[in-house]
Amino acid sequence: MATTAVENVTAKAEALVLQKATAIGEVAKENVGCENGAKVAEEQTATAELAKEKMNCENGTKVAEAEELSDERVQEDKEKTGNGVRKEETKEDIAVEVEPKTGVSFPVKLSDGKQLNCVGLRKKSMLGLGIKIYGFGIYADNEKLKELLRSKIGKAPATATKEMYQTVIDSDVGMTVRIVIVFSNLTMSMVKKNFDEGLGASIKKLTGGKKNDELANKVMGHASEDIKLTSGSVIEISRLPGYTLQARVMDQVVSNVESELLCKAYIHMYLGDDAFDKDAKEKLGMSLLSLF
């Protein structure tokens, strides 16, 4: 539409220039004589042609500018009605759940689709005080858990049972424990020691008292002590299908250990009889009941 308007203005301007030039030529011919008048007419006609060319050039620039402006507006419209909509449709606001004792927020779903089933707190006794070490959220592939529980247990019990928890511990359904540090003075060396002790004790419970420190050390043993941890640092320990335990520190994979015993021992720390946070265990039990 912008191009058509400029073309109309150009045509009218050209007609006026030619009319004016022709009239001047005719007057010149009458006043000076046929020969001189003809020369004047030719000069005026040439002037008119030059004016026409100049006008065409200027209007051509205007047409180009108008076309460019039109293209920009079309592009803006596309972004608003096309691409803009697609961006809004793909943008997904993930809700969070806050662990009340630490104030740490956990997304209700991870990027791999695992869903949050409970949040909790890991405390450590130091000098007679219960020090808050980290908040945690336990995620799982709930569809696979649903299939597992229905096939192993059948109907939902009235309350979460030991059999339910043990079924989850023994399985290889994908699960992730997302750990968010809250103790500001925690070092990588302290984390490694804590994992080794906790996993070691859990392995002993599952094996009738047999120690296996070498296996327990494989989870964090190769993590560099140069990794700087601060309040808010994230560690993720995931049980992958096929009984592989993967550890990630600050989004860096530090180990992948294939061991059924190790996988069971790790989940047992959170769902076993001596769970780190019994309230969190009960919340996870309620979540499991909702899957039936």
mmCIF file of C-alpha atoms in Angstrom:
data_model
loop_
_atom_site.group_PDB
_atom_site.id
_atom_site.type_symbol
_atom_site.label_atom_id
_atom_site.label_comp_id
_atom_site.label_asym_id
_atom_site.label_seq_id
_atom_site.Cartn_x
_atom_site.Cartn_y
_atom_site.Cartn_z
ATOM 1 C CA MET A 1 0.000 0.000 0.000
ATOM 2 C CA ALA A 2 2.882 2.423 0.748
ATOM 3 C CA THR A 3 4.367 1.815 -2.754
ATOM 4 C CA THR A 4 1.069 2.524 -4.565
ATOM 5 C CA ALA A 5 0.641 5.886 -2.791
ATOM 6 C CA VAL A 6 4.130 7.040 -3.770
ATOM 7 C CA GLU A 7 3.574 5.952 -7.384
ATOM 8 C CA ASN A 8 0.373 8.057 -7.592
ATOM 9 C CA VAL A 9 2.146 11.151 -6.243
ATOM 10 C CA THR A 10 5.017 10.620 -8.702
ATOM 11 C CA ALA A 11 2.680 10.381 -11.714
ATOM 12 C CA LYS A 12 0.858 13.598 -10.783
ATOM 13 C CA ALA A 13 4.126 15.486 -10.211
ATOM 14 C CA GLU A 14 5.528 14.357 -13.559
ATOM 15 C CA ALA A 15 2.375 15.511 -15.408
ATOM 16 C CA LEU A 16 2.547 18.957 -13.810
ATOM 17 C CA VAL A 17 6.236 19.388 -14.722
ATOM 18 C CA LEU A 18 5.625 18.413 -18.347
ATOM 19 C CA GLN A 19 2.600 20.720 -18.630
ATOM 20 C CA LYS A 20 4.577 23.653 -17.234
ATOM 21 C CA ALA A 21 7.532 22.998 -19.549
ATOM 22 C CA THR A 22 5.303 22.743 -22.627
ATOM 23 C CA ALA A 23 3.512 26.002 -21.806
ATOM 24 C CA ILE A 24 6.832 27.837 -21.371
ATOM 25 C CA GLY A 25 8.033 26.441 -24.701
ATOM 26 C CA GLU A 26 4.934 27.665 -26.509
ATOM 27 C CA VAL A 27 5.194 31.168 -25.065
ATOM 28 C CA ALA A 28 8.871 31.325 -26.029
ATOM 29 C CA LYS A 29 8.107 30.353 -29.619
ATOM 30 C CA GLU A 30 5.501 33.123 -29.954
ATOM 31 C CA ASN A 31 7.741 35.860 -28.470
ATOM 32 C CA VAL A 32 11.105 35.082 -30.008
ATOM 33 C CA GLY A 33 10.123 33.387 -33.236
ATOM 34 C CA CYS A 34 9.766 29.896 -34.437
ATOM 35 C CA GLU A 35 13.481 29.028 -34.501
ATOM 36 C CA ASN A 36 14.445 30.517 -31.135
ATOM 37 C CA GLY A 37 11.167 29.396 -29.600
ATOM 38 C CA ALA A 38 11.896 25.850 -30.694
ATOM 39 C CA LYS A 39 15.315 26.028 -29.008
ATOM 40 C CA VAL A 40 13.759 27.353 -25.816
ATOM 41 C CA ALA A 41 11.143 24.624 -25.987
ATOM 42 C CA GLU A 42 13.863 22.018 -26.421
ATOM 43 C CA GLU A 43 15.818 23.434 -23.463
ATOM 44 C CA GLN A 44 12.684 23.508 -21.306
ATOM 45 C CA THR A 45 11.795 19.992 -22.373
ATOM 46 C CA ALA A 46 15.329 18.861 -21.477
ATOM 47 C CA THR A 47 14.960 20.639 -18.123
ATOM 48 C CA ALA A 48 11.652 18.890 -17.606
ATOM 49 C CA GLU A 49 13.231 15.523 -18.393
ATOM 50 C CA LEU A 50 16.037 16.216 -15.913
ATOM 51 C CA ALA A 51 13.497 17.238 -13.292
ATOM 52 C CA LYS A 52 11.567 14.081 -14.043
ATOM 53 C CA GLU A 53 14.702 11.947 -13.630
ATOM 54 C CA LYS A 54 15.563 13.701 -10.385
ATOM 55 C CA MET A 55 12.029 13.230 -9.122
ATOM 56 C CA ASN A 56 12.095 9.571 -10.120
ATOM 57 C CA CYS A 57 15.380 9.138 -8.259
ATOM 58 C CA GLU A 58 14.059 10.846 -5.120
ATOM 59 C CA ASN A 59 10.753 9.031 -5.304
ATOM 60 C CA GLY A 60 12.536 5.777 -6.005
ATOM 61 C CA THR A 61 14.405 6.274 -2.749
ATOM 62 C CA LYS A 62 11.126 7.049 -1.008
ATOM 63 C CA VAL A 63 9.559 3.957 -2.529
ATOM 64 C CA ALA A 64 12.478 1.849 -1.341
ATOM 65 C CA GLU A 65 12.231 3.401 2.122
ATOM 66 C CA ALA A 66 8.479 2.855 2.149
ATOM 67 C CA GLU A 67 8.933 -0.757 1.070
ATOM 68 C CA GLU A 68 11.587 -1.288 3.736
ATOM 69 C CA LEU A 69 9.344 0.253 6.393
ATOM 70 C CA SER A 70 6.478 -1.913 5.203
ATOM 71 C CA ASP A 71 8.679 -5.022 5.402
ATOM 72 C CA GLU A 72 9.743 -4.066 8.932
ATOM 73 C CA ARG A 73 6.113 -3.679 9.995
ATOM 74 C CA VAL A 74 5.219 -7.014 8.448
ATOM 75 C CA GLN A 75 8.131 -8.608 10.326
ATOM 76 C CA GLU A 76 6.986 -7.000 13.575
ATOM 77 C CA ASP A 77 3.464 -8.296 12.978
ATOM 78 C CA LYS A 78 4.851 -11.787 12.359
ATOM 79 C CA GLU A 79 6.802 -11.661 15.585
ATOM 80 C CA LYS A 80 3.747 -10.528 17.515
ATOM 81 C CA THR A 81 1.269 -12.948 15.975
ATOM 82 C CA GLY A 82 3.547 -15.793 14.982
ATOM 83 C CA ASN A 83 6.948 -16.207 16.574
ATOM 84 C CA GLY A 84 5.918 -14.298 19.684
ATOM 85 C CA VAL A 85 3.082 -16.716 20.314
ATOM 86 C CA ARG A 86 5.321 -19.706 19.846
ATOM 87 C CA LYS A 87 7.782 -18.290 22.383
ATOM 88 C CA GLU A 88 4.988 -17.793 24.901
ATOM 89 C CA GLU A 89 3.666 -21.281 24.265
ATOM 90 C CA THR A 90 7.062 -22.916 24.813
ATOM 91 C CA LYS A 91 7.860 -20.865 27.886
ATOM 92 C CA GLU A 92 6.822 -22.875 30.895
ATOM 93 C CA ASP A 93 6.872 -21.505 34.408
ATOM 94 C CA ILE A 94 7.937 -24.323 36.725
ATOM 95 C CA ALA A 95 6.361 -24.159 40.183
ATOM 96 C CA VAL A 96 8.521 -24.679 43.251
ATOM 97 C CA GLU A 97 8.116 -26.156 46.706
ATOM 98 C CA VAL A 98 9.940 -24.575 49.628
ATOM 99 C CA GLU A 99 11.614 -26.675 52.312
ATOM 100 C CA PRO A 100 10.302 -24.836 55.418
ATOM 101 C CA LYS A 101 13.258 -25.383 57.761
ATOM 102 C CA THR A 102 15.843 -23.994 55.332
ATOM 103 C CA GLY A 103 13.832 -21.805 52.955
ATOM 104 C CA VAL A 104 15.357 -23.630 49.973
ATOM 105 C CA SER A 105 13.148 -23.797 46.861
ATOM 106 C CA PHE A 106 12.892 -26.944 44.745
ATOM 107 C CA PRO A 107 11.295 -27.085 41.285
ATOM 108 C CA VAL A 108 8.387 -29.515 41.222
ATOM 109 C CA LYS A 109 9.804 -31.064 38.050
ATOM 110 C CA LEU A 110 13.319 -31.537 36.708
ATOM 111 C CA SER A 111 14.336 -31.024 33.081
ATOM 112 C CA ASP A 112 14.357 -34.808 32.529
ATOM 113 C CA GLY A 113 10.726 -35.089 33.650
ATOM 114 C CA LYS A 114 11.265 -36.492 37.147
ATOM 115 C CA GLN A 115 8.728 -35.144 39.622
ATOM 116 C CA LEU A 116 9.258 -33.911 43.146
ATOM 117 C CA ASN A 117 7.798 -36.232 45.787
ATOM 118 C CA CYS A 118 9.092 -34.683 49.010
ATOM 119 C CA VAL A 119 11.501 -32.159 50.495
ATOM 120 C CA GLY A 120 13.547 -32.500 53.654
ATOM 121 C CA LEU A 121 16.522 -31.458 55.755
ATOM 122 C CA ARG A 122 19.820 -33.163 56.545
ATOM 123 C CA LYS A 123 21.218 -32.194 59.929
ATOM 124 C CA LYS A 124 24.498 -33.155 61.520
ATOM 125 C CA SER A 125 25.334 -33.146 65.215
ATOM 126 C CA MET A 126 28.348 -30.954 65.965
ATOM 127 C CA LEU A 127 29.411 -30.043 69.484
ATOM 128 C CA GLY A 128 26.006 -31.117 70.721
ATOM 129 C CA LEU A 129 24.210 -28.894 68.219
ATOM 130 C CA GLY A 130 22.042 -29.951 65.283
ATOM 131 C CA ILE A 131 23.637 -28.097 62.365
ATOM 132 C CA LYS A 132 21.627 -27.713 59.174
ATOM 133 C CA ILE A 133 23.827 -29.105 56.395
ATOM 134 C CA TYR A 134 21.571 -29.185 53.348
ATOM 135 C CA GLY A 135 17.992 -29.195 52.156
ATOM 136 C CA PHE A 136 17.014 -31.954 49.758
ATOM 137 C CA GLY A 137 14.264 -32.892 47.343
ATOM 138 C CA ILE A 138 13.574 -36.440 46.171
ATOM 139 C CA TYR A 139 12.457 -36.807 42.554
ATOM 140 C CA ALA A 140 11.333 -39.880 40.658
ATOM 141 C CA ASP A 141 9.926 -41.177 37.414
ATOM 142 C CA ASN A 142 6.425 -41.400 38.866
ATOM 143 C CA GLU A 143 4.911 -43.237 35.916
ATOM 144 C CA LYS A 144 7.435 -46.044 36.338
ATOM 145 C CA LEU A 145 6.892 -46.019 40.095
ATOM 146 C CA LYS A 146 3.145 -46.332 39.536
ATOM 147 C CA GLU A 147 3.650 -49.392 37.322
ATOM 148 C CA LEU A 148 6.058 -50.895 39.857
ATOM 149 C CA LEU A 149 3.837 -50.424 42.900
ATOM 150 C CA ARG A 150 0.707 -51.688 41.162
ATOM 151 C CA SER A 151 2.500 -54.798 39.907
ATOM 152 C CA LYS A 152 4.231 -55.595 43.219
ATOM 153 C CA ILE A 153 1.613 -54.545 45.766
ATOM 154 C CA GLY A 154 -1.670 -54.309 43.883
ATOM 155 C CA LYS A 155 -4.217 -52.278 45.833
ATOM 156 C CA ALA A 156 -3.178 -49.209 47.794
ATOM 157 C CA PRO A 157 -2.794 -49.838 51.546
ATOM 158 C CA ALA A 158 -4.390 -47.488 54.063
ATOM 159 C CA THR A 159 -1.001 -46.017 54.987
ATOM 160 C CA ALA A 160 2.511 -46.247 53.581
ATOM 161 C CA THR A 161 4.068 -49.583 54.536
ATOM 162 C CA LYS A 162 7.604 -50.872 54.920
ATOM 163 C CA GLU A 163 6.947 -53.099 51.913
ATOM 164 C CA MET A 164 6.208 -50.021 49.799
ATOM 165 C CA TYR A 165 9.418 -48.294 50.790
ATOM 166 C CA GLN A 166 11.461 -51.468 50.319
ATOM 167 C CA THR A 167 9.971 -51.959 46.853
ATOM 168 C CA VAL A 168 11.203 -48.512 45.860
ATOM 169 C CA ILE A 169 14.625 -49.093 47.438
ATOM 170 C CA ASP A 170 15.114 -52.409 45.628
ATOM 171 C CA SER A 171 13.998 -51.194 42.201
ATOM 172 C CA ASP A 172 16.035 -49.493 39.489
ATOM 173 C CA VAL A 173 13.376 -46.873 38.713
ATOM 174 C CA GLY A 174 15.015 -43.524 37.968
ATOM 175 C CA MET A 175 15.309 -41.309 41.060
ATOM 176 C CA THR A 176 17.267 -38.158 41.899
ATOM 177 C CA VAL A 177 18.101 -36.608 45.241
ATOM 178 C CA ARG A 178 18.753 -32.900 44.680
ATOM 179 C CA ILE A 179 20.879 -31.463 47.485
ATOM 180 C CA VAL A 180 21.178 -27.726 48.116
ATOM 181 C CA ILE A 181 23.896 -26.701 50.572
ATOM 182 C CA VAL A 182 22.839 -24.384 53.407
ATOM 183 C CA PHE A 183 25.900 -24.701 55.689
ATOM 184 C CA SER A 184 28.172 -21.960 54.368
ATOM 185 C CA ASN A 185 31.427 -23.421 55.727
ATOM 186 C CA LEU A 186 31.013 -26.807 54.062
ATOM 187 C CA THR A 187 34.013 -27.950 52.018
ATOM 188 C CA MET A 188 34.310 -30.648 49.372
ATOM 189 C CA SER A 189 36.450 -32.654 51.777
ATOM 190 C CA MET A 190 33.660 -32.593 54.359
ATOM 191 C CA VAL A 191 31.088 -33.632 51.733
ATOM 192 C CA LYS A 192 33.210 -36.610 50.673
ATOM 193 C CA LYS A 193 33.656 -37.719 54.276
ATOM 194 C CA ASN A 194 29.923 -37.363 54.962
ATOM 195 C CA PHE A 195 28.997 -39.426 51.892
ATOM 196 C CA ASP A 196 31.538 -42.112 52.683
ATOM 197 C CA GLU A 197 30.298 -42.457 56.258
ATOM 198 C CA GLY A 198 26.600 -42.409 55.366
ATOM 199 C CA LEU A 199 26.879 -44.861 52.464
ATOM 200 C CA GLY A 200 29.237 -47.084 54.423
ATOM 201 C CA ALA A 201 26.758 -47.378 57.286
ATOM 202 C CA SER A 202 23.869 -48.031 54.880
ATOM 203 C CA ILE A 203 25.814 -50.762 53.056
ATOM 204 C CA LYS A 204 26.542 -52.465 56.396
ATOM 205 C CA LYS A 205 22.826 -52.520 57.247
ATOM 206 C CA LEU A 206 21.945 -54.091 53.895
ATOM 207 C CA THR A 207 24.726 -56.700 54.041
ATOM 208 C CA GLY A 208 24.345 -57.885 57.624
ATOM 209 C CA GLY A 209 27.257 -55.876 59.014
ATOM 210 C CA LYS A 210 29.788 -56.297 56.202
ATOM 211 C CA LYS A 211 31.846 -53.219 55.423
ATOM 212 C CA ASN A 212 32.629 -52.119 51.887
ATOM 213 C CA ASP A 213 34.422 -48.802 52.163
ATOM 214 C CA GLU A 214 35.916 -49.149 48.688
ATOM 215 C CA LEU A 215 32.451 -49.212 47.128
ATOM 216 C CA ALA A 216 31.199 -46.344 49.274
ATOM 217 C CA ASN A 217 34.202 -44.172 48.326
ATOM 218 C CA LYS A 218 33.494 -44.496 44.599
ATOM 219 C CA VAL A 219 30.637 -41.987 44.658
ATOM 220 C CA MET A 220 32.584 -38.903 45.724
ATOM 221 C CA GLY A 221 36.114 -40.283 45.813
ATOM 222 C CA HIS A 222 37.160 -38.701 42.505
ATOM 223 C CA ALA A 223 35.541 -35.311 43.103
ATOM 224 C CA SER A 224 38.173 -32.577 43.190
ATOM 225 C CA GLU A 225 38.611 -30.896 46.542
ATOM 226 C CA ASP A 226 39.262 -27.686 44.602
ATOM 227 C CA ILE A 227 35.521 -27.419 43.951
ATOM 228 C CA LYS A 228 34.323 -24.445 45.976
ATOM 229 C CA LEU A 229 31.013 -24.960 47.725
ATOM 230 C CA THR A 230 28.885 -22.111 49.024
ATOM 231 C CA SER A 231 25.408 -21.789 50.439
ATOM 232 C CA GLY A 232 23.141 -22.600 47.496
ATOM 233 C CA SER A 233 25.545 -24.986 45.737
ATOM 234 C CA VAL A 234 23.743 -27.952 44.186
ATOM 235 C CA ILE A 235 24.695 -31.639 44.262
ATOM 236 C CA GLU A 236 22.560 -34.259 42.522
ATOM 237 C CA ILE A 237 22.799 -37.991 43.142
ATOM 238 C CA SER A 238 20.768 -40.013 40.645
ATOM 239 C CA ARG A 239 19.882 -43.682 40.428
ATOM 240 C CA LEU A 240 19.695 -44.453 36.736
ATOM 241 C CA PRO A 241 17.914 -47.462 35.211
ATOM 242 C CA GLY A 242 20.279 -50.434 35.215
ATOM 243 C CA TYR A 243 21.465 -49.710 38.785
ATOM 244 C CA THR A 244 23.940 -46.948 38.023
ATOM 245 C CA LEU A 245 24.542 -44.278 40.642
ATOM 246 C CA GLN A 246 25.583 -40.941 39.169
ATOM 247 C CA ALA A 247 26.935 -37.998 41.156
ATOM 248 C CA ARG A 248 26.931 -34.408 39.854
ATOM 249 C CA VAL A 249 28.515 -31.520 41.745
ATOM 250 C CA MET A 250 27.727 -28.012 40.479
ATOM 251 C CA ASP A 251 26.389 -29.589 37.262
ATOM 252 C CA GLN A 252 29.651 -31.502 36.739
ATOM 253 C CA VAL A 253 29.526 -35.303 36.617
ATOM 254 C CA VAL A 254 32.066 -36.679 39.096
ATOM 255 C CA SER A 255 31.136 -40.379 39.030
ATOM 256 C CA ASN A 256 29.046 -43.075 37.365
ATOM 257 C CA VAL A 257 29.131 -46.279 39.389
ATOM 258 C CA GLU A 258 27.269 -49.383 38.266
ATOM 259 C CA SER A 259 26.322 -51.268 41.412
ATOM 260 C CA GLU A 260 22.959 -52.587 42.575
ATOM 261 C CA LEU A 261 24.123 -52.628 46.204
ATOM 262 C CA LEU A 262 25.319 -49.032 46.034
ATOM 263 C CA CYS A 263 22.048 -47.853 44.502
ATOM 264 C CA LYS A 264 19.994 -49.598 47.154
ATOM 265 C CA ALA A 265 22.228 -48.297 49.948
ATOM 266 C CA TYR A 266 21.902 -44.707 48.791
ATOM 267 C CA ILE A 267 18.086 -44.689 48.525
ATOM 268 C CA HIS A 268 17.973 -46.569 51.838
ATOM 269 C CA MET A 269 19.547 -43.541 53.562
ATOM 270 C CA TYR A 270 16.377 -41.574 52.789
ATOM 271 C CA LEU A 271 13.692 -44.292 52.889
ATOM 272 C CA GLY A 272 15.105 -46.843 55.324
ATOM 273 C CA ASP A 273 14.318 -47.336 59.005
ATOM 274 C CA ASP A 274 16.861 -44.691 60.026
ATOM 275 C CA ALA A 275 16.033 -42.161 57.341
ATOM 276 C CA PHE A 276 17.828 -38.788 57.445
ATOM 277 C CA ASP A 277 14.494 -36.951 57.721
ATOM 278 C CA LYS A 278 11.553 -39.048 58.878
ATOM 279 C CA ASP A 279 9.032 -36.309 58.021
ATOM 280 C CA ALA A 280 10.320 -36.253 54.451
ATOM 281 C CA LYS A 281 10.043 -40.056 54.310
ATOM 282 C CA GLU A 282 6.400 -39.860 55.417
ATOM 283 C CA LYS A 283 5.656 -37.232 52.758
ATOM 284 C CA LEU A 284 7.178 -39.456 50.116
ATOM 285 C CA GLY A 285 5.032 -42.328 51.425
ATOM 286 C CA MET A 286 1.905 -40.210 50.912
ATOM 287 C CA SER A 287 3.076 -39.405 47.403
ATOM 288 C CA LEU A 288 3.532 -43.114 46.687
ATOM 289 C CA LEU A 289 0.004 -43.842 47.925
ATOM 290 C CA SER A 290 -1.370 -41.284 45.493
ATOM 291 C CA LEU A 291 0.146 -43.244 42.602
ATOM 292 C CA PHE A 292 -2.124 -46.274 43.078
#
